[in-house]
GROMACS .gro file of N, CA, C and O in nm:
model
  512
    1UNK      N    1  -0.667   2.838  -0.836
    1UNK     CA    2  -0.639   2.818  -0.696
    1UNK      C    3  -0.603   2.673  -0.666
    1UNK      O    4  -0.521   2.641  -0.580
    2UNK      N    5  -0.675   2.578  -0.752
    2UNK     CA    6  -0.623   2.403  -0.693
    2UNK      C    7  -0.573   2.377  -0.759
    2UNK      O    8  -0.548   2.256  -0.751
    3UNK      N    9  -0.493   2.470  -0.914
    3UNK     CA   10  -0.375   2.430  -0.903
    3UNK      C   11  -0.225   2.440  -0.862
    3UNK      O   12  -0.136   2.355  -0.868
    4UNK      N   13  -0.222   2.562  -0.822
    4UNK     CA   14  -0.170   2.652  -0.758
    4UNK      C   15  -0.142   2.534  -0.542
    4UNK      O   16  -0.054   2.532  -0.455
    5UNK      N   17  -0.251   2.481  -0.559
    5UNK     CA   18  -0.247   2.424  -0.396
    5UNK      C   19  -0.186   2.254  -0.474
    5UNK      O   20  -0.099   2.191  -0.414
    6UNK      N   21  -0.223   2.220  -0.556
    6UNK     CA   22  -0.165   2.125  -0.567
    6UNK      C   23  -0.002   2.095  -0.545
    6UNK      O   24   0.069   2.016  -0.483
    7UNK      N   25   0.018   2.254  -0.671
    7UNK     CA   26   0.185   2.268  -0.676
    7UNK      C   27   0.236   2.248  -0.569
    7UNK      O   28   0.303   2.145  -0.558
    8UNK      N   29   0.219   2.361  -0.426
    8UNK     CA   30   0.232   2.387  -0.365
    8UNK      C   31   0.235   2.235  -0.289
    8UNK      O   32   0.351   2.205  -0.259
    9UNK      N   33   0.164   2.160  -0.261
    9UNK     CA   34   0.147   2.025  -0.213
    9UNK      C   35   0.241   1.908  -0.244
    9UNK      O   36   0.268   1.815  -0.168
   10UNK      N   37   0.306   1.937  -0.421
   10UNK     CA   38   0.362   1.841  -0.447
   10UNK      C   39   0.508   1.915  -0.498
   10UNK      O   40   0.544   1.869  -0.606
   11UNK      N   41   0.560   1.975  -0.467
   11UNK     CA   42   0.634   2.081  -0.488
   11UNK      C   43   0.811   1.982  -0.426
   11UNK      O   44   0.911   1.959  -0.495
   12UNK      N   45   0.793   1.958  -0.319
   12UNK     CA   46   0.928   1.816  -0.305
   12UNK      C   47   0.984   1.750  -0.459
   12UNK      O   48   1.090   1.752  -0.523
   13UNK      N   49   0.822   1.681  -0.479
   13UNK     CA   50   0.865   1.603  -0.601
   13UNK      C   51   0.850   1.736  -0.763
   13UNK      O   52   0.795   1.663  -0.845
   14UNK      N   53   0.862   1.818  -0.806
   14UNK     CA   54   0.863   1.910  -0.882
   14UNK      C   55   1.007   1.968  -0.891
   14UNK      O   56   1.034   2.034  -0.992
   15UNK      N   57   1.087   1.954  -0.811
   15UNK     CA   58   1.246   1.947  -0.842
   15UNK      C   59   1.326   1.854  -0.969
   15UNK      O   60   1.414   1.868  -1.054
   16UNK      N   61   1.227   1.748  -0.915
   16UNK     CA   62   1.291   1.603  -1.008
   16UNK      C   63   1.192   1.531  -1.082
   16UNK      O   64   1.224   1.415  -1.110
   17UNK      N   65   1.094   1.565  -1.116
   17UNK     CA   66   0.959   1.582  -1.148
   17UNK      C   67   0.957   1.393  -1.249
   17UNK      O   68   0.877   1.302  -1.227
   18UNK      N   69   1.044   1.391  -1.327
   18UNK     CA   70   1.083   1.283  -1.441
   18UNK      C   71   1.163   1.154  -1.356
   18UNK      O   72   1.219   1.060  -1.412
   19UNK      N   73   1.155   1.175  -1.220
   19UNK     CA   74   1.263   1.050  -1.159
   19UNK      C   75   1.210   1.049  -1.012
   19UNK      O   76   1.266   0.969  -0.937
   20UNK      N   77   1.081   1.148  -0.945
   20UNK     CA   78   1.098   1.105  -0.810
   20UNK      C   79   0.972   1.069  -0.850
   20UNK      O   80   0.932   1.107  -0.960
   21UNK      N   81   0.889   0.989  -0.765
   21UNK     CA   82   0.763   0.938  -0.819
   21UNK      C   83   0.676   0.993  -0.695
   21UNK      O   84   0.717   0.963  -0.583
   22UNK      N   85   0.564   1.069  -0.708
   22UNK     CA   86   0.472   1.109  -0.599
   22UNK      C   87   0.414   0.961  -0.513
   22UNK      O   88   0.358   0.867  -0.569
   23UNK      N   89   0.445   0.971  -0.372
   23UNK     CA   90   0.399   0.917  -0.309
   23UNK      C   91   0.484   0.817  -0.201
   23UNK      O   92   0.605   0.823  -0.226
   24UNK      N   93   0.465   0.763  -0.134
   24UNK     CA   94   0.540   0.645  -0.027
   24UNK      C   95   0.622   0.546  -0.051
   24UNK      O   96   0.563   0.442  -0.021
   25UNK      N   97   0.739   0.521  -0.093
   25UNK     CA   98   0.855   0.463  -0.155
   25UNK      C   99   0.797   0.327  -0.114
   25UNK      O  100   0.788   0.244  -0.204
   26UNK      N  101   0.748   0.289   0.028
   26UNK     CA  102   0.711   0.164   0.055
   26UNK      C  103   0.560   0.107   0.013
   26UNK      O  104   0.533  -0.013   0.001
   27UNK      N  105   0.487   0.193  -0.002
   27UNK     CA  106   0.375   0.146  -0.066
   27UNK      C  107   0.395   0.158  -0.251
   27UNK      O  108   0.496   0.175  -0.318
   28UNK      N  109   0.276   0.145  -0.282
   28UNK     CA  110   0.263   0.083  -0.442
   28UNK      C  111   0.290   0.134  -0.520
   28UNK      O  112   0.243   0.089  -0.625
   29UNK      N  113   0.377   0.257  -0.534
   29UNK     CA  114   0.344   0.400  -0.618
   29UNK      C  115   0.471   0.340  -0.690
   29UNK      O  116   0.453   0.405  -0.793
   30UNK      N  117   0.608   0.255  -0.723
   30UNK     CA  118   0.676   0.210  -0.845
   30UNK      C  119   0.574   0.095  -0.867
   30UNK      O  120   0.598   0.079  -0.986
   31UNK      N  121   0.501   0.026  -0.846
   31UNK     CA  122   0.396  -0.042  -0.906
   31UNK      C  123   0.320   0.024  -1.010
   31UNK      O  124   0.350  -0.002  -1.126
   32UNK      N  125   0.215   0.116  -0.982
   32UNK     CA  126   0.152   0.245  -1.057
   32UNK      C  127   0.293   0.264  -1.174
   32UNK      O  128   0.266   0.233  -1.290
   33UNK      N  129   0.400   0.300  -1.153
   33UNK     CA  130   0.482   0.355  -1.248
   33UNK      C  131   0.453   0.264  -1.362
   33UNK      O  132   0.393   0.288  -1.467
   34UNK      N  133   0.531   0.110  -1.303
   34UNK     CA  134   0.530  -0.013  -1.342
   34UNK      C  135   0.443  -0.011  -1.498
   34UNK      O  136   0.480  -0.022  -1.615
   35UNK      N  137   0.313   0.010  -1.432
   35UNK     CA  138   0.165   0.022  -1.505
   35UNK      C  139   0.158   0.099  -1.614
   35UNK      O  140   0.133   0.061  -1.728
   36UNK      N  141   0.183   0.214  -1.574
   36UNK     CA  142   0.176   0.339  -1.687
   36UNK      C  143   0.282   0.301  -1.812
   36UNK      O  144   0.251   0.321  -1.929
   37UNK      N  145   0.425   0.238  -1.765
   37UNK     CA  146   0.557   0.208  -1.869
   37UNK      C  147   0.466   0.113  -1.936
   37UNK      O  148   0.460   0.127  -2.058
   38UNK      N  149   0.395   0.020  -1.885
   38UNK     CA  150   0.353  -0.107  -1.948
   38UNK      C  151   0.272  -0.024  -2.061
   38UNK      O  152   0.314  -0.012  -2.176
   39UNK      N  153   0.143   0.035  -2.013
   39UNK     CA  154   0.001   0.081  -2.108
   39UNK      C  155   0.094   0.129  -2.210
   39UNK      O  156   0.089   0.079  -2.322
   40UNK      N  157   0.182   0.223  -2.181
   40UNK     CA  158   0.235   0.304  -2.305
   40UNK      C  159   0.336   0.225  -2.379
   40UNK      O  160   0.405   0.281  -2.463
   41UNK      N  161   0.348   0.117  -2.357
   41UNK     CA  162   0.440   0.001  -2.467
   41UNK      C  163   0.366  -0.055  -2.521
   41UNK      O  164   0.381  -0.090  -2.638
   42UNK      N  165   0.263  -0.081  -2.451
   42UNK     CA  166   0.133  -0.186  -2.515
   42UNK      C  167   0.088  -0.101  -2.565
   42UNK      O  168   0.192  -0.099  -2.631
   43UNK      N  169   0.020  -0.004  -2.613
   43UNK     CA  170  -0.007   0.115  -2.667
   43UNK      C  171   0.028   0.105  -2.821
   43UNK      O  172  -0.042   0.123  -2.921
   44UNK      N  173   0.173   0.066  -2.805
   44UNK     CA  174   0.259   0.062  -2.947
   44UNK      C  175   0.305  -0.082  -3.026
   44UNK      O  176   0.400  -0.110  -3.100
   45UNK      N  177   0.180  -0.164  -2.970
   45UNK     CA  178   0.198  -0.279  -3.007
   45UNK      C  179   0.135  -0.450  -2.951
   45UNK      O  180   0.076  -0.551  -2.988
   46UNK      N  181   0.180  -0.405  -2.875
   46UNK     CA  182   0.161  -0.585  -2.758
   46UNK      C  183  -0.002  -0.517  -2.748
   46UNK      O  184  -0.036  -0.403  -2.780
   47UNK      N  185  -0.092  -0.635  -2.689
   47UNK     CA  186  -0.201  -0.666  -2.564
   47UNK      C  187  -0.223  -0.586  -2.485
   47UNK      O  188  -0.101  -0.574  -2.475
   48UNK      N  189  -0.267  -0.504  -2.404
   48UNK     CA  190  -0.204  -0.426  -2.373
   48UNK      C  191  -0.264  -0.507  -2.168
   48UNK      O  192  -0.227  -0.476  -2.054
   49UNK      N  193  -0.375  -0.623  -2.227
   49UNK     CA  194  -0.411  -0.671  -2.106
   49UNK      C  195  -0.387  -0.807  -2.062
   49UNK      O  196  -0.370  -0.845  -1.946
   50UNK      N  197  -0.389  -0.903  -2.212
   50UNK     CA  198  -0.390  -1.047  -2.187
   50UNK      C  199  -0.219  -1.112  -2.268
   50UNK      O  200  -0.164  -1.065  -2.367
   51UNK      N  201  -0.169  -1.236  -2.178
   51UNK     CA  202  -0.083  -1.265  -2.226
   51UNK      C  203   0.060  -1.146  -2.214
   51UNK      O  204   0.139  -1.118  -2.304
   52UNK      N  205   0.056  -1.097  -2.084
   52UNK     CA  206   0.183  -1.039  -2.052
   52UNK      C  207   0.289  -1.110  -2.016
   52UNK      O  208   0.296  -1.154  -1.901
   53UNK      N  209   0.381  -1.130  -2.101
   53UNK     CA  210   0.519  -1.220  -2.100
   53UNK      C  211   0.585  -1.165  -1.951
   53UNK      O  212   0.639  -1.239  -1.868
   54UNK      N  213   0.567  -1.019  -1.939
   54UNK     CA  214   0.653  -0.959  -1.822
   54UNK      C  215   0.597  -1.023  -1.611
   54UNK      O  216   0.646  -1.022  -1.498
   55UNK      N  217   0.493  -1.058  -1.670
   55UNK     CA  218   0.408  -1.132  -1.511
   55UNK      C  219   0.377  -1.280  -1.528
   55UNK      O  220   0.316  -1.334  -1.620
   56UNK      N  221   0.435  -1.333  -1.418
   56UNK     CA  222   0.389  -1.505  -1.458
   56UNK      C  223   0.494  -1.580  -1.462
   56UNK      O  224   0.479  -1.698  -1.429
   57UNK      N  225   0.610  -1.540  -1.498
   57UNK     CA  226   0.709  -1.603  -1.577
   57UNK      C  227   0.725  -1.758  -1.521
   57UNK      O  228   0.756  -1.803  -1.410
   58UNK      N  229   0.688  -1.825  -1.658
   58UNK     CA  230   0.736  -1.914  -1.765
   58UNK      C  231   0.575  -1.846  -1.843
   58UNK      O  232   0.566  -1.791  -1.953
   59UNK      N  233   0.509  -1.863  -1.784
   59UNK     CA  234   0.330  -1.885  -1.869
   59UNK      C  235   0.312  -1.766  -1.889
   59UNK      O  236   0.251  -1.762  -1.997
   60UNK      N  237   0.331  -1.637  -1.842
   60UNK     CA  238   0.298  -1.499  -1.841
   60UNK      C  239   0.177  -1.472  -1.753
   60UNK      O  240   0.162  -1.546  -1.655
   61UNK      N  241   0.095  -1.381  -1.775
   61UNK     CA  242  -0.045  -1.365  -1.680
   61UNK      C  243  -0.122  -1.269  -1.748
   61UNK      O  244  -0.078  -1.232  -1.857
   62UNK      N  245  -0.243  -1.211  -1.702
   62UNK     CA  246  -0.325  -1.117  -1.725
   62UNK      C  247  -0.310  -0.985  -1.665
   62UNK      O  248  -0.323  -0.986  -1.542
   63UNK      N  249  -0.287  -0.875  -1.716
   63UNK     CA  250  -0.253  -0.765  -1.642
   63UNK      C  251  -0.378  -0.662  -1.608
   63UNK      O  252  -0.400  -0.587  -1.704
   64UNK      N  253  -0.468  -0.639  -1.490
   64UNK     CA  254  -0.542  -0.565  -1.434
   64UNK      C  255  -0.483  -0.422  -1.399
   64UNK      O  256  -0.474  -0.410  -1.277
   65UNK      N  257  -0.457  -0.352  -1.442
   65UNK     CA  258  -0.417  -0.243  -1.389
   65UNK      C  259  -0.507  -0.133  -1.360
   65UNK      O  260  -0.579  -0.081  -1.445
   66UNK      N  261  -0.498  -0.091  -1.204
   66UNK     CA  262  -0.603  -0.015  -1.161
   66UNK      C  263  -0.619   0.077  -1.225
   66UNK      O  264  -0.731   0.086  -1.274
   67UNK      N  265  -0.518   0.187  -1.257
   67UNK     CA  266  -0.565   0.320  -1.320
   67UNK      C  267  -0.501   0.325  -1.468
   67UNK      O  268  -0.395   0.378  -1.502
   68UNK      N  269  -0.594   0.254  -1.544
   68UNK     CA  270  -0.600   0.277  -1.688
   68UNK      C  271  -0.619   0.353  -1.761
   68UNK      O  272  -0.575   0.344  -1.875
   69UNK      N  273  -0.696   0.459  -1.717
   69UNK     CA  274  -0.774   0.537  -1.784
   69UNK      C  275  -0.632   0.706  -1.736
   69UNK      O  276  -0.597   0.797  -1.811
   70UNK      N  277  -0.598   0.684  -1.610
   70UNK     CA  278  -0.471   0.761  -1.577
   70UNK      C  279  -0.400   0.746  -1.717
   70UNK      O  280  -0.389   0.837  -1.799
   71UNK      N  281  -0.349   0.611  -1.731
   71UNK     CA  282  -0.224   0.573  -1.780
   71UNK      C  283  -0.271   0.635  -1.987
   71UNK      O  284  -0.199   0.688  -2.071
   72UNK      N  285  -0.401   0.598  -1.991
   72UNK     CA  286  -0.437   0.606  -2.121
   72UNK      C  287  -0.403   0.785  -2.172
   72UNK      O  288  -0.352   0.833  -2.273
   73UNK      N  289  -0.465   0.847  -2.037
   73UNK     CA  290  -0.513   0.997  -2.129
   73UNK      C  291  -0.322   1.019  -2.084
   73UNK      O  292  -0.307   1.133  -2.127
   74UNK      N  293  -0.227   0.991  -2.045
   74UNK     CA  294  -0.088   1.018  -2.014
   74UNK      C  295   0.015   0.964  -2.121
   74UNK      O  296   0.124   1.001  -2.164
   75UNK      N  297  -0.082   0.849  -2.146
   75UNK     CA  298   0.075   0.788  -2.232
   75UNK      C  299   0.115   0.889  -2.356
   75UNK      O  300   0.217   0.843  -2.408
   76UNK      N  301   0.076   0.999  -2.417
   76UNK     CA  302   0.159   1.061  -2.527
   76UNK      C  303   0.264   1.162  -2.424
   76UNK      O  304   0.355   1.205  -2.494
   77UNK      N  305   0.271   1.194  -2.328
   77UNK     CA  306   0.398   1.236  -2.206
   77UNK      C  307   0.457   1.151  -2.149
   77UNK      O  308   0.572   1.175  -2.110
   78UNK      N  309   0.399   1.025  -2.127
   78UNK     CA  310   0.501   0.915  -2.143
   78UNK      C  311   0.605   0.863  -2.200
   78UNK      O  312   0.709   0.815  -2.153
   79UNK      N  313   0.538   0.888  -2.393
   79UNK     CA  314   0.629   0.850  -2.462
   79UNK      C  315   0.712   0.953  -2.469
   79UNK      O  316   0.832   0.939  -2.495
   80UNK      N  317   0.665   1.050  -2.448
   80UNK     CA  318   0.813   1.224  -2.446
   80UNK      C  319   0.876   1.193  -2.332
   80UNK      O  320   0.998   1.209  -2.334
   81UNK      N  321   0.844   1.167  -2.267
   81UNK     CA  322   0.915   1.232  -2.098
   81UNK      C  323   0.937   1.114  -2.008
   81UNK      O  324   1.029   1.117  -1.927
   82UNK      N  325   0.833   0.976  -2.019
   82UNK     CA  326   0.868   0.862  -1.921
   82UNK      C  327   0.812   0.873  -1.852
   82UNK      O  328   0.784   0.987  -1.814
   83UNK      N  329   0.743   0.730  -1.776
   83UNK     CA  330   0.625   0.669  -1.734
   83UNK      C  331   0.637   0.757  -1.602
   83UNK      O  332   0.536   0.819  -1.568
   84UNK      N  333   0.793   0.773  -1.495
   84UNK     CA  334   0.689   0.793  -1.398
   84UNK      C  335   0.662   0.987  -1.448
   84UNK      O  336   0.551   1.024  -1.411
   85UNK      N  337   0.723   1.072  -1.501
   85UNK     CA  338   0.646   1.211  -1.536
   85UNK      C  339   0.495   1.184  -1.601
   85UNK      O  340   0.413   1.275  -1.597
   86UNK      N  341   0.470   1.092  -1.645
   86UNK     CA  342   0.290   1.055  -1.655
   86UNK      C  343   0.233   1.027  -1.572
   86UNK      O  344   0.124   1.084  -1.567
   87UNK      N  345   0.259   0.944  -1.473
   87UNK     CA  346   0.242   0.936  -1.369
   87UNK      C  347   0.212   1.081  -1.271
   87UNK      O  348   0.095   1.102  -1.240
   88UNK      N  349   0.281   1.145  -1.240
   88UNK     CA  350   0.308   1.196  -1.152
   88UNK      C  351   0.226   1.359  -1.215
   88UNK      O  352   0.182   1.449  -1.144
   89UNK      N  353   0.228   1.354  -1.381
   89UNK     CA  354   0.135   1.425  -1.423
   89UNK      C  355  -0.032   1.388  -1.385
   89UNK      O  356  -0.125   1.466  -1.365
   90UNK      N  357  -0.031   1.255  -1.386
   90UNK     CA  358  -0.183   1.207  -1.372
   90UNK      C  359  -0.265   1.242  -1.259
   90UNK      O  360  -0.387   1.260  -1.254
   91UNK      N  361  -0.148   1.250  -1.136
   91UNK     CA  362  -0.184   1.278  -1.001
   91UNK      C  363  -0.193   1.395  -0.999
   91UNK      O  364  -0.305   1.445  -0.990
   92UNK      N  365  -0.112   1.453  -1.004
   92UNK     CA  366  -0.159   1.595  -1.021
   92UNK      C  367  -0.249   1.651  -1.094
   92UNK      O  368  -0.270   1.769  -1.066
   93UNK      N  369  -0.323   1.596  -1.199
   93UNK     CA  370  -0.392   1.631  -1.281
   93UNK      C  371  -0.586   1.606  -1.190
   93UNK      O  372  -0.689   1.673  -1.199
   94UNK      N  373  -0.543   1.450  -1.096
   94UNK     CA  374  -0.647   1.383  -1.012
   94UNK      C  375  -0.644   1.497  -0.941
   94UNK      O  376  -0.739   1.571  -0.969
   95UNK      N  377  -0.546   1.552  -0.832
   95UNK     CA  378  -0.587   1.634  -0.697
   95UNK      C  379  -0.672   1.787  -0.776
   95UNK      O  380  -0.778   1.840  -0.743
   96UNK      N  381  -0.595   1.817  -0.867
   96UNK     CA  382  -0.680   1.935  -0.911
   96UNK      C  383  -0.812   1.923  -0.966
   96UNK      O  384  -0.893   2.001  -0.917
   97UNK      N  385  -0.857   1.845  -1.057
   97UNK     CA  386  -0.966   1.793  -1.092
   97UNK      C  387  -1.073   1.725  -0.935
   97UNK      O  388  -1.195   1.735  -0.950
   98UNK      N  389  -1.037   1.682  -0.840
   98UNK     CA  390  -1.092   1.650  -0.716
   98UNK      C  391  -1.123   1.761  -0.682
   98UNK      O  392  -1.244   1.775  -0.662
   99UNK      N  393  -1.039   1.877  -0.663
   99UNK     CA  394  -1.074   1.986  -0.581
   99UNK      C  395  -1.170   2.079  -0.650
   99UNK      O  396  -1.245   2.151  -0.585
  100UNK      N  397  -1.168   2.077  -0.775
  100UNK     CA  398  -1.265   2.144  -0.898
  100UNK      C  399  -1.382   2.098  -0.843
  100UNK      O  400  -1.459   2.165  -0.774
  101UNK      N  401  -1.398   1.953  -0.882
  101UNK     CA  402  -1.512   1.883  -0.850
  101UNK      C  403  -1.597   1.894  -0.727
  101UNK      O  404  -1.720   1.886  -0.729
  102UNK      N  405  -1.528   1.912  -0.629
  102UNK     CA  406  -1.588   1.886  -0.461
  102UNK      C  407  -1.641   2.057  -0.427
  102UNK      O  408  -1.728   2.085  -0.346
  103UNK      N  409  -1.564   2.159  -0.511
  103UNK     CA  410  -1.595   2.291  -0.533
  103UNK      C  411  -1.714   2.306  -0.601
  103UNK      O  412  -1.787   2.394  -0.554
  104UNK      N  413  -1.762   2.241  -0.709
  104UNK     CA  414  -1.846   2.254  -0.798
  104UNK      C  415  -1.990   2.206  -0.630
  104UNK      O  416  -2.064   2.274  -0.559
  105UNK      N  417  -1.964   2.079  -0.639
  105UNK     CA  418  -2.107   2.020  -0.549
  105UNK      C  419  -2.121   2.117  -0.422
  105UNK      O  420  -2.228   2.165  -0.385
  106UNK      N  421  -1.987   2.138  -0.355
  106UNK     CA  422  -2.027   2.220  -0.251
  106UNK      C  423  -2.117   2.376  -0.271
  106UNK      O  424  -2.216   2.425  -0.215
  107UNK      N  425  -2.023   2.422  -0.384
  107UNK     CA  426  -2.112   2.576  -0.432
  107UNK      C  427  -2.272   2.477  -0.444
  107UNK      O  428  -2.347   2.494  -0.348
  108UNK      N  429  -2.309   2.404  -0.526
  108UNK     CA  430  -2.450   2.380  -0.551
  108UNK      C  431  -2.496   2.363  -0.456
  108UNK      O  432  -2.608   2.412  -0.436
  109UNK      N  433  -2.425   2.280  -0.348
  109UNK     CA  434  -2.569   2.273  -0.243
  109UNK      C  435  -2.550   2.407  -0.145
  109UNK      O  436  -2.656   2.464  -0.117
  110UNK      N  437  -2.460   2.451  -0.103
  110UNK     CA  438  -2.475   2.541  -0.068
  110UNK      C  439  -2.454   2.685  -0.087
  110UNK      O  440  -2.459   2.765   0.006
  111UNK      N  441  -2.424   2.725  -0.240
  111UNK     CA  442  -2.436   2.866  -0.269
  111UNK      C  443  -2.353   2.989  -0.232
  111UNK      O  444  -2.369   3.109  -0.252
  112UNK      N  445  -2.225   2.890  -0.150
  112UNK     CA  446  -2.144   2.972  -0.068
  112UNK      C  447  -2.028   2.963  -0.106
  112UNK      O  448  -1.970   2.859  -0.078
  113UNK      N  449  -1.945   3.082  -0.192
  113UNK     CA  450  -1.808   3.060  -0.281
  113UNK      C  451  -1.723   3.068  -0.132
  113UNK      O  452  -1.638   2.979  -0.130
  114UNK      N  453  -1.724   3.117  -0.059
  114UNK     CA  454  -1.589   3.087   0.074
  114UNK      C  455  -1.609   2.960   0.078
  114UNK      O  456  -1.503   2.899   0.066
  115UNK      N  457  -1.759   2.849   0.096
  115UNK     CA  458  -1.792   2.741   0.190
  115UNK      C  459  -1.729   2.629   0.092
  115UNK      O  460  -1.676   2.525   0.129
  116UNK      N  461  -1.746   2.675  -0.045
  116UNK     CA  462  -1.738   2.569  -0.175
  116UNK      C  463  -1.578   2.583  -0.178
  116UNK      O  464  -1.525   2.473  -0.190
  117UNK      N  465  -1.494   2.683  -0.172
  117UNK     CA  466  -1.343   2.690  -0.202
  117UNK      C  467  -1.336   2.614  -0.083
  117UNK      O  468  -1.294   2.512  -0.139
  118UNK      N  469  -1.342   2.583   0.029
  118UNK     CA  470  -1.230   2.544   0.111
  118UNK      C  471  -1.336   2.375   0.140
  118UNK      O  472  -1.278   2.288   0.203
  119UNK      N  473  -1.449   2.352   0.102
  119UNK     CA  474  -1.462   2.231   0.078
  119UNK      C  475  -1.381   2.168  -0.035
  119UNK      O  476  -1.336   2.055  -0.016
  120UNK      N  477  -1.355   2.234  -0.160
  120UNK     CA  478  -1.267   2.190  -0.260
  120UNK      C  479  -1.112   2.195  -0.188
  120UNK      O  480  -1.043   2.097  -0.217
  121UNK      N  481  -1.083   2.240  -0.148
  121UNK     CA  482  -0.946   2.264  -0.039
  121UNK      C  483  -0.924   2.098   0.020
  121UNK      O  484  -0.860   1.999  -0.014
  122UNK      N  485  -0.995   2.127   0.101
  122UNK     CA  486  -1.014   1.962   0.228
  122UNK      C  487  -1.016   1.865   0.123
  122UNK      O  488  -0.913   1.801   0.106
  123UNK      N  489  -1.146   1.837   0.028
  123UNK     CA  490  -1.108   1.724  -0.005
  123UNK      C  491  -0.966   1.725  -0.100
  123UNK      O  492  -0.903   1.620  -0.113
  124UNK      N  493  -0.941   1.796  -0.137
  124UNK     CA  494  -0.813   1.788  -0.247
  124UNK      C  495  -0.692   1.768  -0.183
  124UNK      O  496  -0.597   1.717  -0.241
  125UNK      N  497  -0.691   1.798  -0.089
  125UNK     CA  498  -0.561   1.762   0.035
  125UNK      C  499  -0.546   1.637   0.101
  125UNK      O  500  -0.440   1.590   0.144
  126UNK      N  501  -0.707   1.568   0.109
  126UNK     CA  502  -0.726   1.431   0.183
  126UNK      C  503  -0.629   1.353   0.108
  126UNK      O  504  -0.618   1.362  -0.015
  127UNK      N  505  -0.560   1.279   0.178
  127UNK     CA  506  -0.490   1.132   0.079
  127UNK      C  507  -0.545   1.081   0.025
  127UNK      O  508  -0.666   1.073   0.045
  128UNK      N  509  -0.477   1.016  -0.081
  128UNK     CA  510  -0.581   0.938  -0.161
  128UNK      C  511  -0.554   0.787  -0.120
  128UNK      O  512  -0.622   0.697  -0.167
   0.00000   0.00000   0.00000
């Protein structure tokens, strides 16, 4: 069912899945791309954190990248398919796994498979 609502959610970008990048052209989401191309080059060689020639330029810089652990379990579809389809796999991979999750706690505390599906619903739909 959440993945099925995800599709359904991200279904615009699932046309062009390898070239449109999920999310707000003006906010950070070719940044995030940015990130993921980087991990999966560094991956195959370079630092993958200190001494990035690509930030800084003349001295380089230190690269913090928020979602590492995105970029880590993605980069072998990276290297097939390109940073932003890892990307855009990762997110999709987050909303369904969110909605699993928020399904799981809601059934426990309250015991109620209608109350627990559509708490997993809400939060999986909230923006992130």
């Amino acid at each position: 069912m959440f993945t099925a609502l995800a599709l359904l959610l991200l279904s615009p970008v699932l046309i062009d899945f390898g070239s449109r990048a999920i999310g707000d052209p003006a906010a950070d989401t070719w940044n995030h791309v940015w990130g993921y191309w980087y991990i999966e080059r560094a991956l195959l060689g370079e630092h993958p954190f200190f001494d990035v020639g690509l930030l800084g330029y003349p001295e380089g810089g230190a690269l913090w990248f928020i979602d590492i652990l995105g970029a880590l379990l993605t980069a072998p579809l990276g290297w097939i398919a390109g940073p932003v389809t890892a990307y855009n796999a990762a997110l999709l991979l987050n909303l369904v796994f969110a909605g699993l999750a928020s399904w799981r706690l809601a059934f426990h505390v309250t015991r109620s498979l209608p109350g627990a599906y559509a708490a997993g619903a809400i939060y999986m739909l909230c923006p992130h």
